[in-house]
One Martini backbone bead per residue (centre of mass of N, CA, C, O) as a GRO file, in nm:
protein
  406
    1MET     BB    1  -0.104   3.476 -16.202
    2TYR     BB    2   0.238   3.597 -16.215
    3ILE     BB    3   0.403   3.789 -16.467
    4ILE     BB    4   0.750   3.867 -16.512
    5GLY     BB    5   0.757   3.971 -16.810
    6ALA     BB    6   0.722   4.063 -17.185
    7GLY     BB    7   0.864   3.875 -17.327
    8LEU     BB    8   0.854   3.591 -17.498
    9ALA     BB    9   0.835   3.409 -17.247
   10GLY     BB   10   0.598   3.559 -17.112
   11LEU     BB   11   0.401   3.532 -17.349
   12SER     BB   12   0.405   3.226 -17.359
   13THR     BB   13   0.296   3.177 -17.081
   14ALA     BB   14   0.026   3.327 -17.121
   15CYS     BB   15  -0.080   3.176 -17.374
   16HIS     BB   16  -0.059   2.883 -17.246
   17SER     BB   17  -0.264   2.951 -17.002
   18VAL     BB   18  -0.545   2.963 -17.128
   19LYS     BB   19  -0.612   2.645 -17.134
   20LYS     BB   20  -0.576   2.647 -16.797
   21ASN     BB   21  -0.740   2.886 -16.659
   22PHE     BB   22  -0.585   3.125 -16.569
   23ASP     BB   23  -0.522   3.397 -16.361
   24VAL     BB   24  -0.377   3.671 -16.536
   25GLU     BB   25  -0.075   3.875 -16.479
   26ILE     BB   26   0.123   4.134 -16.630
   27PHE     BB   27   0.472   4.255 -16.600
   28GLU     BB   28   0.634   4.551 -16.736
   29ALA     BB   29   0.906   4.770 -16.722
   30THR     BB   30   0.828   4.872 -16.990
   31LYS     BB   31   0.657   5.001 -17.290
   32ASN     BB   32   0.739   4.711 -17.410
   33ALA     BB   33   0.706   4.429 -17.584
   34GLY     BB   34   0.954   4.142 -17.657
   35GLY     BB   35   1.229   4.246 -17.631
   36ARG     BB   36   1.461   4.096 -17.845
   37CYS     BB   37   1.188   4.042 -18.046
   38ARG     BB   38   1.147   4.319 -18.136
   39SER     BB   39   1.006   4.587 -18.315
   40PHE     BB   40   1.086   4.906 -18.490
   41TYR     BB   41   1.071   5.240 -18.555
   42ASP     BB   42   1.314   5.410 -18.745
   43LYS     BB   43   1.380   5.738 -18.788
   44LYS     BB   44   1.645   5.739 -18.950
   45LEU     BB   45   1.534   5.523 -19.178
   46GLY     BB   46   1.209   5.488 -19.207
   47ILE     BB   47   1.188   5.196 -19.068
   48GLU     BB   48   1.144   4.871 -18.988
   49ILE     BB   49   1.312   4.698 -18.719
   50ASP     BB   50   1.499   4.467 -18.567
   51ASN     BB   51   1.659   4.418 -18.277
   52GLY     BB   52   1.697   4.117 -18.390
   53ASN     BB   53   1.836   3.822 -18.505
   54HIS     BB   54   1.691   3.500 -18.623
   55LEU     BB   55   1.732   3.146 -18.619
   56ILE     BB   56   1.514   2.924 -18.796
   57PHE     BB   57   1.388   2.600 -18.784
   58SER     BB   58   1.178   2.334 -18.875
   59ALA     BB   59   1.245   2.188 -18.590
   60ASN     BB   60   1.087   2.424 -18.435
   61SER     BB   61   0.806   2.328 -18.280
   62ASN     BB   62   0.741   2.547 -18.071
   63PHE     BB   63   0.728   2.779 -18.267
   64LEU     BB   64   0.509   2.666 -18.461
   65ASN     BB   65   0.289   2.618 -18.241
   66TYR     BB   66   0.275   2.911 -18.151
   67CYS     BB   67   0.187   3.034 -18.420
   68LYS     BB   68  -0.075   2.873 -18.421
   69LEU     BB   69  -0.197   2.980 -18.156
   70ILE     BB   70  -0.170   3.304 -18.258
   71GLY     BB   71  -0.209   3.317 -18.583
   72SER     BB   72   0.106   3.335 -18.765
   73LYS     BB   73   0.187   3.128 -19.000
   74ASN     BB   74   0.128   3.331 -19.250
   75THR     BB   75   0.413   3.505 -19.177
   76LEU     BB   76   0.585   3.284 -19.307
   77LYS     BB   77   0.909   3.186 -19.440
   78ILE     BB   78   1.020   2.907 -19.642
   79TYR     BB   79   1.334   2.746 -19.688
   80GLU     BB   80   1.570   2.583 -19.803
   81PRO     BB   81   1.845   2.363 -19.696
   82LYS     BB   82   2.045   2.626 -19.775
   83PHE     BB   83   2.390   2.730 -19.726
   84HIS     BB   84   2.545   3.037 -19.757
   85PHE     BB   85   2.880   3.149 -19.859
   86PHE     BB   86   3.152   3.393 -19.780
   87ASP     BB   87   3.489   3.441 -19.865
   88LEU     BB   88   3.685   3.715 -19.818
   89ILE     BB   89   3.970   3.624 -19.908
   90ASN     BB   90   3.882   3.445 -20.187
   91GLN     BB   91   3.599   3.525 -20.307
   92HIS     BB   92   3.403   3.275 -20.219
   93ASN     BB   93   3.130   3.090 -20.323
   94TRP     BB   94   2.918   2.874 -20.116
   95SER     BB   95   2.741   2.554 -20.042
   96ILE     BB   96   2.489   2.387 -19.835
   97LYS     BB   97   2.291   2.088 -19.886
   98ILE     BB   98   2.038   1.926 -19.717
   99ASN     BB   99   1.927   1.622 -19.706
  100ASP     BB  100   1.708   1.396 -19.679
  101GLY     BB  101   1.749   1.243 -19.408
  102PRO     BB  102   1.997   1.096 -19.193
  103LEU     BB  103   2.172   1.059 -19.437
  104PRO     BB  104   2.475   1.233 -19.548
  105PHE     BB  105   2.494   1.274 -19.881
  106TRP     BB  106   2.625   1.563 -19.913
  107ILE     BB  107   2.932   1.468 -19.851
  108PHE     BB  108   2.966   1.313 -20.145
  109ASN     BB  109   2.959   1.606 -20.262
  110LYS     BB  110   3.196   1.820 -20.354
  111ASN     BB  111   2.991   2.073 -20.421
  112ASN     BB  112   2.856   2.027 -20.102
  113ARG     BB  113   3.109   2.113 -19.962
  114VAL     BB  114   3.358   2.217 -19.803
  115PRO     BB  115   3.614   2.359 -19.908
  116ASP     BB  116   3.891   2.149 -19.899
  117THR     BB  117   3.733   1.883 -19.850
  118SER     BB  118   3.691   1.556 -19.743
  119LEU     BB  119   3.526   1.282 -19.656
  120ILE     BB  120   3.712   1.209 -19.407
  121ASP     BB  121   3.665   1.473 -19.241
  122TYR     BB  122   3.361   1.383 -19.145
  123LEU     BB  123   3.441   1.180 -18.920
  124SER     BB  124   3.473   1.399 -18.694
  125PHE     BB  125   3.166   1.425 -18.619
  126LEU     BB  126   3.162   1.180 -18.417
  127LYS     BB  127   3.271   1.325 -18.164
  128ILE     BB  128   3.000   1.464 -18.069
  129LEU     BB  129   2.851   1.194 -17.980
  130VAL     BB  130   3.094   1.172 -17.731
  131CYS     BB  131   3.063   1.408 -17.566
  132LYS     BB  132   3.125   1.613 -17.310
  133GLU     BB  133   3.008   1.857 -17.090
  134THR     BB  134   3.318   1.991 -17.098
  135ASP     BB  135   3.311   2.046 -17.393
  136THR     BB  136   3.429   2.204 -17.666
  137ILE     BB  137   3.455   2.262 -17.992
  138SER     BB  138   3.766   2.289 -17.995
  139ASP     BB  139   3.835   2.025 -17.852
  140LEU     BB  140   3.726   1.849 -18.106
  141PHE     BB  141   3.823   2.050 -18.386
  142HIS     BB  142   4.127   2.172 -18.395
  143ASN     BB  143   4.255   1.972 -18.624
  144ASN     BB  144   4.024   2.108 -18.822
  145LYS     BB  145   4.035   2.412 -18.955
  146ILE     BB  146   3.829   2.422 -19.183
  147LEU     BB  147   3.578   2.316 -19.026
  148LEU     BB  148   3.593   2.512 -18.793
  149THR     BB  149   3.569   2.786 -18.972
  150SER     BB  150   3.330   2.675 -19.197
  151PHE     BB  151   3.123   2.532 -18.978
  152TRP     BB  152   3.137   2.552 -18.661
  153GLU     BB  153   3.155   2.860 -18.623
  154PRO     BB  154   2.890   2.963 -18.759
  155LEU     BB  155   2.707   2.781 -18.591
  156THR     BB  156   2.792   2.869 -18.303
  157LEU     BB  157   2.743   3.173 -18.330
  158GLY     BB  158   2.440   3.154 -18.430
  159VAL     BB  159   2.334   2.975 -18.174
  160LEU     BB  160   2.533   3.069 -17.906
  161ASN     BB  161   2.703   3.329 -17.895
  162SER     BB  162   2.986   3.165 -17.919
  163SER     BB  163   3.287   3.058 -17.909
  164CYS     BB  164   3.458   2.767 -17.968
  165ASP     BB  165   3.642   2.795 -17.698
  166GLN     BB  166   3.349   2.815 -17.522
  167ALA     BB  167   3.151   2.629 -17.646
  168SER     BB  168   2.912   2.393 -17.611
  169ALA     BB  169   2.892   2.075 -17.740
  170TYR     BB  170   2.631   1.976 -17.607
  171LEU     BB  171   2.440   2.189 -17.729
  172ILE     BB  172   2.503   2.133 -18.026
  173LEU     BB  173   2.413   1.841 -18.027
  174ASN     BB  174   2.112   1.901 -17.961
  175VAL     BB  175   2.069   2.053 -18.226
  176LEU     BB  176   2.159   1.833 -18.432
  177LYS     BB  177   1.947   1.616 -18.353
  178LYS     BB  178   1.705   1.815 -18.471
  179THR     BB  179   1.853   1.857 -18.758
  180PHE     BB  180   2.102   1.746 -18.934
  181PHE     BB  181   2.056   1.439 -18.829
  182LYS     BB  182   1.752   1.441 -18.981
  183GLY     BB  183   1.758   1.651 -19.207
  184GLY     BB  184   1.623   1.880 -19.432
  185LYS     BB  185   1.330   1.892 -19.311
  186PHE     BB  186   1.481   2.025 -19.033
  187CYS     BB  187   1.657   2.276 -19.208
  188LYS     BB  188   1.476   2.483 -19.264
  189ILE     BB  189   1.430   2.819 -19.331
  190ILE     BB  190   1.303   3.069 -19.101
  191GLN     BB  191   1.109   3.367 -19.170
  192PRO     BB  192   0.979   3.661 -19.166
  193GLU     BB  193   0.809   3.843 -19.390
  194GLN     BB  194   0.876   4.103 -19.211
  195ASN     BB  195   0.859   4.071 -18.875
  196TRP     BB  196   0.855   3.994 -18.535
  197ASN     BB  197   0.606   4.150 -18.457
  198LYS     BB  198   0.410   4.018 -18.679
  199THR     BB  199   0.470   3.715 -18.576
  200LEU     BB  200   0.481   3.743 -18.238
  201ILE     BB  201   0.395   3.997 -18.070
  202ASN     BB  202   0.121   4.101 -18.174
  203PRO     BB  203  -0.031   3.823 -18.168
  204SER     BB  204   0.004   3.784 -17.865
  205LEU     BB  205  -0.149   4.040 -17.772
  206GLU     BB  206  -0.414   3.969 -17.915
  207TYR     BB  207  -0.464   3.703 -17.768
  208LEU     BB  208  -0.476   3.825 -17.480
  209LYS     BB  209  -0.702   4.026 -17.531
  210LYS     BB  210  -0.915   3.816 -17.618
  211ASN     BB  211  -0.855   3.670 -17.314
  212LYS     BB  212  -0.835   3.892 -17.086
  213ILE     BB  213  -0.527   3.981 -17.053
  214ASN     BB  214  -0.326   4.163 -16.846
  215LEU     BB  215  -0.100   4.449 -16.915
  216ASN     BB  216   0.172   4.599 -16.733
  217TYR     BB  217   0.329   4.882 -16.777
  218ASN     BB  218   0.584   5.026 -16.610
  219SER     BB  219   0.648   4.758 -16.417
  220SER     BB  220   0.873   4.743 -16.159
  221LEU     BB  221   1.056   4.522 -15.990
  222LYS     BB  222   1.185   4.549 -15.648
  223LYS     BB  223   1.039   4.312 -15.468
  224ILE     BB  224   1.050   4.007 -15.269
  225ILE     BB  225   0.836   3.837 -15.055
  226ILE     BB  226   0.920   3.584 -14.808
  227LYS     BB  227   0.719   3.305 -14.675
  228ASN     BB  228   0.774   2.991 -14.606
  229ASN     BB  229   0.875   2.948 -14.910
  230PHE     BB  230   0.689   3.191 -15.017
  231VAL     BB  231   0.539   3.403 -15.210
  232SER     BB  232   0.367   3.710 -15.080
  233GLU     BB  233   0.516   3.956 -15.238
  234LEU     BB  234   0.489   4.225 -15.486
  235ILE     BB  235   0.712   4.491 -15.555
  236PHE     BB  236   0.643   4.786 -15.712
  237ASN     BB  237   0.656   5.108 -15.828
  238LYS     BB  238   0.328   5.131 -15.797
  239ASP     BB  239   0.275   4.848 -15.642
  240THR     BB  240   0.113   4.581 -15.454
  241LYS     BB  241   0.116   4.216 -15.436
  242LYS     BB  242  -0.068   3.969 -15.320
  243VAL     BB  243   0.039   3.629 -15.235
  244LYS     BB  244  -0.049   3.315 -15.261
  245ASN     BB  245   0.046   2.992 -15.232
  246GLU     BB  246  -0.134   2.904 -15.494
  247ASP     BB  247   0.019   3.096 -15.645
  248MET     BB  248   0.185   3.198 -15.939
  249VAL     BB  249   0.531   3.278 -16.016
  250ILE     BB  250   0.677   3.428 -16.310
  251LEU     BB  251   1.015   3.465 -16.395
  252SER     BB  252   1.060   3.672 -16.699
  253THR     BB  253   1.384   3.745 -16.700
  254PRO     BB  254   1.668   3.838 -16.667
  255MET     BB  255   1.924   3.713 -16.481
  256SER     BB  256   1.977   3.974 -16.309
  257MET     BB  257   1.710   3.962 -16.145
  258LEU     BB  258   1.765   3.705 -15.986
  259LYS     BB  259   2.023   3.815 -15.848
  260LYS     BB  260   1.886   4.054 -15.703
  261ILE     BB  261   1.683   3.874 -15.532
  262PHE     BB  262   1.916   3.623 -15.529
  263PRO     BB  263   2.237   3.667 -15.430
  264ASN     BB  264   2.318   3.352 -15.356
  265ILE     BB  265   2.306   3.288 -15.642
  266ILE     BB  266   2.493   3.120 -15.881
  267LEU     BB  267   2.592   3.296 -16.173
  268PRO     BB  268   2.660   3.403 -16.459
  269THR     BB  269   2.898   3.679 -16.565
  270GLU     BB  270   2.913   3.608 -16.867
  271ASN     BB  271   2.873   3.812 -17.154
  272ASN     BB  272   2.723   3.851 -17.484
  273THR     BB  273   2.741   4.021 -17.771
  274ILE     BB  274   2.513   4.173 -18.008
  275LEU     BB  275   2.552   4.281 -18.346
  276ASN     BB  276   2.350   4.519 -18.536
  277ILE     BB  277   2.334   4.604 -18.890
  278HIS     BB  278   2.140   4.848 -19.066
  279PHE     BB  279   2.069   4.869 -19.417
  280LYS     BB  280   1.933   5.101 -19.647
  281ILE     BB  281   1.864   4.846 -19.880
  282ARG     BB  282   1.777   4.712 -20.189
  283ILE     BB  283   1.775   4.363 -20.283
  284LYS     BB  284   1.852   4.109 -20.518
  285SER     BB  285   1.838   3.755 -20.455
  286LYS     BB  286   1.921   3.409 -20.531
  287TYR     BB  287   1.914   3.366 -20.235
  288ASN     BB  288   1.879   3.320 -19.940
  289PRO     BB  289   1.817   3.534 -19.652
  290LEU     BB  290   2.098   3.377 -19.582
  291PHE     BB  291   2.445   3.471 -19.495
  292GLY     BB  292   2.761   3.357 -19.468
  293MET     BB  293   3.065   3.462 -19.300
  294LEU     BB  294   3.420   3.457 -19.379
  295ASN     BB  295   3.688   3.611 -19.275
  296SER     BB  296   3.524   3.820 -19.082
  297ILE     BB  297   3.327   4.025 -18.901
  298SER     BB  298   3.104   3.909 -19.022
  299HIS     BB  299   2.850   3.642 -19.003
  300TRP     BB  300   2.543   3.742 -19.070
  301VAL     BB  301   2.308   3.775 -19.345
  302PHE     BB  302   2.002   3.963 -19.378
  303ILE     BB  303   1.741   3.964 -19.614
  304LYS     BB  304   1.525   4.214 -19.663
  305ARG     BB  305   1.289   4.406 -19.806
  306ASP     BB  306   1.439   4.715 -19.713
  307HIS     BB  307   1.702   4.554 -19.600
  308ILE     BB  308   2.016   4.502 -19.438
  309SER     BB  309   2.125   4.251 -19.197
  310VAL     BB  310   2.393   4.240 -18.955
  311THR     BB  311   2.571   3.986 -18.772
  312VAL     BB  312   2.756   3.998 -18.459
  313SER     BB  313   2.902   3.770 -18.262
  314ALA     BB  314   3.065   3.787 -17.989
  315ALA     BB  315   3.111   4.139 -17.965
  316ASN     BB  316   3.283   4.257 -17.721
  317ARG     BB  317   3.522   4.407 -17.876
  318MET     BB  318   3.279   4.634 -17.977
  319ASN     BB  319   3.151   4.800 -17.741
  320ASP     BB  320   3.351   5.077 -17.791
  321SER     BB  321   3.285   5.123 -18.073
  322ASP     BB  322   3.229   5.304 -18.339
  323SER     BB  323   2.955   5.305 -18.536
  324ASN     BB  324   3.072   5.420 -18.800
  325GLU     BB  325   3.312   5.223 -18.819
  326ILE     BB  326   3.149   4.969 -18.826
  327ALA     BB  327   2.978   5.026 -19.078
  328LYS     BB  328   3.212   5.053 -19.277
  329LYS     BB  329   3.334   4.766 -19.243
  330ILE     BB  330   3.078   4.603 -19.305
  331TRP     BB  331   3.012   4.724 -19.586
  332LEU     BB  332   3.269   4.634 -19.726
  333GLU     BB  333   3.186   4.336 -19.711
  334VAL     BB  334   2.894   4.330 -19.828
  335SER     BB  335   2.958   4.459 -20.108
  336GLN     BB  336   3.118   4.206 -20.205
  337VAL     BB  337   2.897   3.991 -20.207
  338PHE     BB  338   2.677   4.187 -20.392
  339LYS     BB  339   2.803   4.401 -20.570
  340LEU     BB  340   2.828   4.693 -20.439
  341GLU     BB  341   2.848   4.989 -20.347
  342LYS     BB  342   3.077   5.155 -20.125
  343LYS     BB  343   2.869   5.336 -20.045
  344LEU     BB  344   2.728   5.443 -19.761
  345PRO     BB  345   2.447   5.380 -19.626
  346GLU     BB  346   2.205   5.388 -19.439
  347TYR     BB  347   2.217   5.343 -19.072
  348GLN     BB  348   2.203   5.097 -18.795
  349VAL     BB  349   2.322   5.048 -18.458
  350ILE     BB  350   2.303   4.749 -18.247
  351LYS     BB  351   2.375   4.698 -17.898
  352GLU     BB  352   2.378   4.382 -17.723
  353LYS     BB  353   2.556   4.335 -17.431
  354LYS     BB  354   2.329   4.108 -17.298
  355ALA     BB  355   2.208   3.879 -17.482
  356THR     BB  356   2.399   3.654 -17.354
  357TYR     BB  357   2.538   3.410 -17.218
  358ASN     BB  358   2.816   3.229 -17.184
  359GLN     BB  359   2.800   2.903 -17.346
  360SER     BB  360   2.949   2.726 -17.132
  361PRO     BB  361   3.007   2.459 -16.940
  362LYS     BB  362   3.029   2.617 -16.674
  363ASN     BB  363   2.761   2.789 -16.705
  364ILE     BB  364   2.559   2.559 -16.745
  365LYS     BB  365   2.601   2.434 -16.466
  366LEU     BB  366   2.482   2.676 -16.311
  367ILE     BB  367   2.198   2.649 -16.426
  368GLN     BB  368   2.150   2.350 -16.331
  369GLU     BB  369   2.197   2.449 -16.007
  370ILE     BB  370   1.937   2.572 -15.965
  371LYS     BB  371   1.795   2.640 -15.635
  372ASN     BB  372   1.589   2.717 -15.374
  373LEU     BB  373   1.309   2.807 -15.446
  374PRO     BB  374   1.021   2.905 -15.423
  375LYS     BB  375   0.734   2.711 -15.457
  376ASN     BB  376   0.577   2.961 -15.635
  377LEU     BB  377   0.841   2.971 -15.824
  378ARG     BB  378   0.922   3.047 -16.163
  379LEU     BB  379   1.108   3.002 -16.463
  380ALA     BB  380   1.178   3.217 -16.749
  381GLY     BB  381   1.370   3.176 -17.041
  382ASP     BB  382   1.621   3.106 -17.253
  383TRP     BB  383   1.837   3.057 -17.006
  384THR     BB  384   1.670   2.808 -16.854
  385GLN     BB  385   1.759   2.600 -17.063
  386LYS     BB  386   1.973   2.327 -17.004
  387ASN     BB  387   1.978   2.184 -17.324
  388PHE     BB  388   1.960   2.475 -17.457
  389PRO     BB  389   1.983   2.748 -17.623
  390CYS     BB  390   1.958   3.094 -17.673
  391THR     BB  391   1.634   3.111 -17.804
  392ILE     BB  392   1.327   3.119 -17.927
  393GLU     BB  393   1.262   2.827 -17.865
  394SER     BB  394   1.340   2.848 -17.560
  395ALA     BB  395   1.147   3.070 -17.476
  396ILE     BB  396   0.885   2.920 -17.544
  397LEU     BB  397   0.942   2.661 -17.380
  398SER     BB  398   0.967   2.797 -17.099
  399GLY     BB  399   0.674   2.890 -17.080
  400LYS     BB  400   0.549   2.610 -17.099
  401ASN     BB  401   0.715   2.474 -16.858
  402SER     BB  402   0.620   2.670 -16.620
  403LEU     BB  403   0.322   2.512 -16.611
  404ILE     BB  404   0.434   2.269 -16.485
  405ILE     BB  405   0.317   2.036 -16.254
  406ASN     BB  406   0.488   1.834 -16.016
   0.00000   0.00000   0.00000
């Protein structure tokens, strides 16, 4: 088996292949494994930071089982299913705590609801149960502005990295079925005790090394030769690999690589940026390490051991913005949440300009219609899962699913 790409999906494919006794070789175009899920030492800040922030729920069984497989469950921290928010306009803190069980008793408690909403407002949630695959979140909930901006928008941006007027309601429904609709036991917040390298990437590499699976770095795929609808050769910058019909090739790369190799396949061309700003400052918080921001540039704040990390989703409008100006604006918001000095601490800004494709109904349909691939070629990657959003859970699941023989 040849696995192209050592991001999380590629690593998942390789690790899950161990029990199937495949002869596996991995090729990674860069000098590092992990892709968007890796961590690195930032010389400017003098600390390790994550390339990106990720929201994990206790419902994410593929993630939890994968951590068990690679022996990293002890690196996780699990928090109660309580979601804290700060409204920048009215300077108001509030929270939602999801009760256990499928019946949403939390909506009957005025102090546990979105501010200025009544019980009857939540009847609108029923709309998503009968949504069409062509519906966006805005299509369903535009008539209730408070719930749209204070519940659906932070959820949609955090999970789909897409705005409500673009985001697929169908994908959000599939997430809700596994989390909120099943109760608090499935909505607990999971974060790495230190960083994603120590929870996912390093343990994956150690597991592969232990099982004698080879990883070739700086090996960029240049071309695939296809004969009689089978991949027959993989041409890399360094060498060429002959591929037999019975060999499996797993393409675990960004969508752009598939388009490069198969230009006739119609794929989404709209991508969304994720912006992460890391501030080197230690704070003590009485809240969970995850804080939602409303009526602000910032969307989610992650409180780490030695820094604060802020995520702005669907941040295409900031692609060309000056990093210093971004940091100033974001820090002005964050300092209000935690009542910190307005003096800007040391920071690092990371722009991931093609973090995910725009997960709209139209684009999801394009993913679902991918076909006519060579018989011995499979796809892996968070973007390949047709019924779930681009997340860590989907990346891991895609690697597992790529090994299923039809």
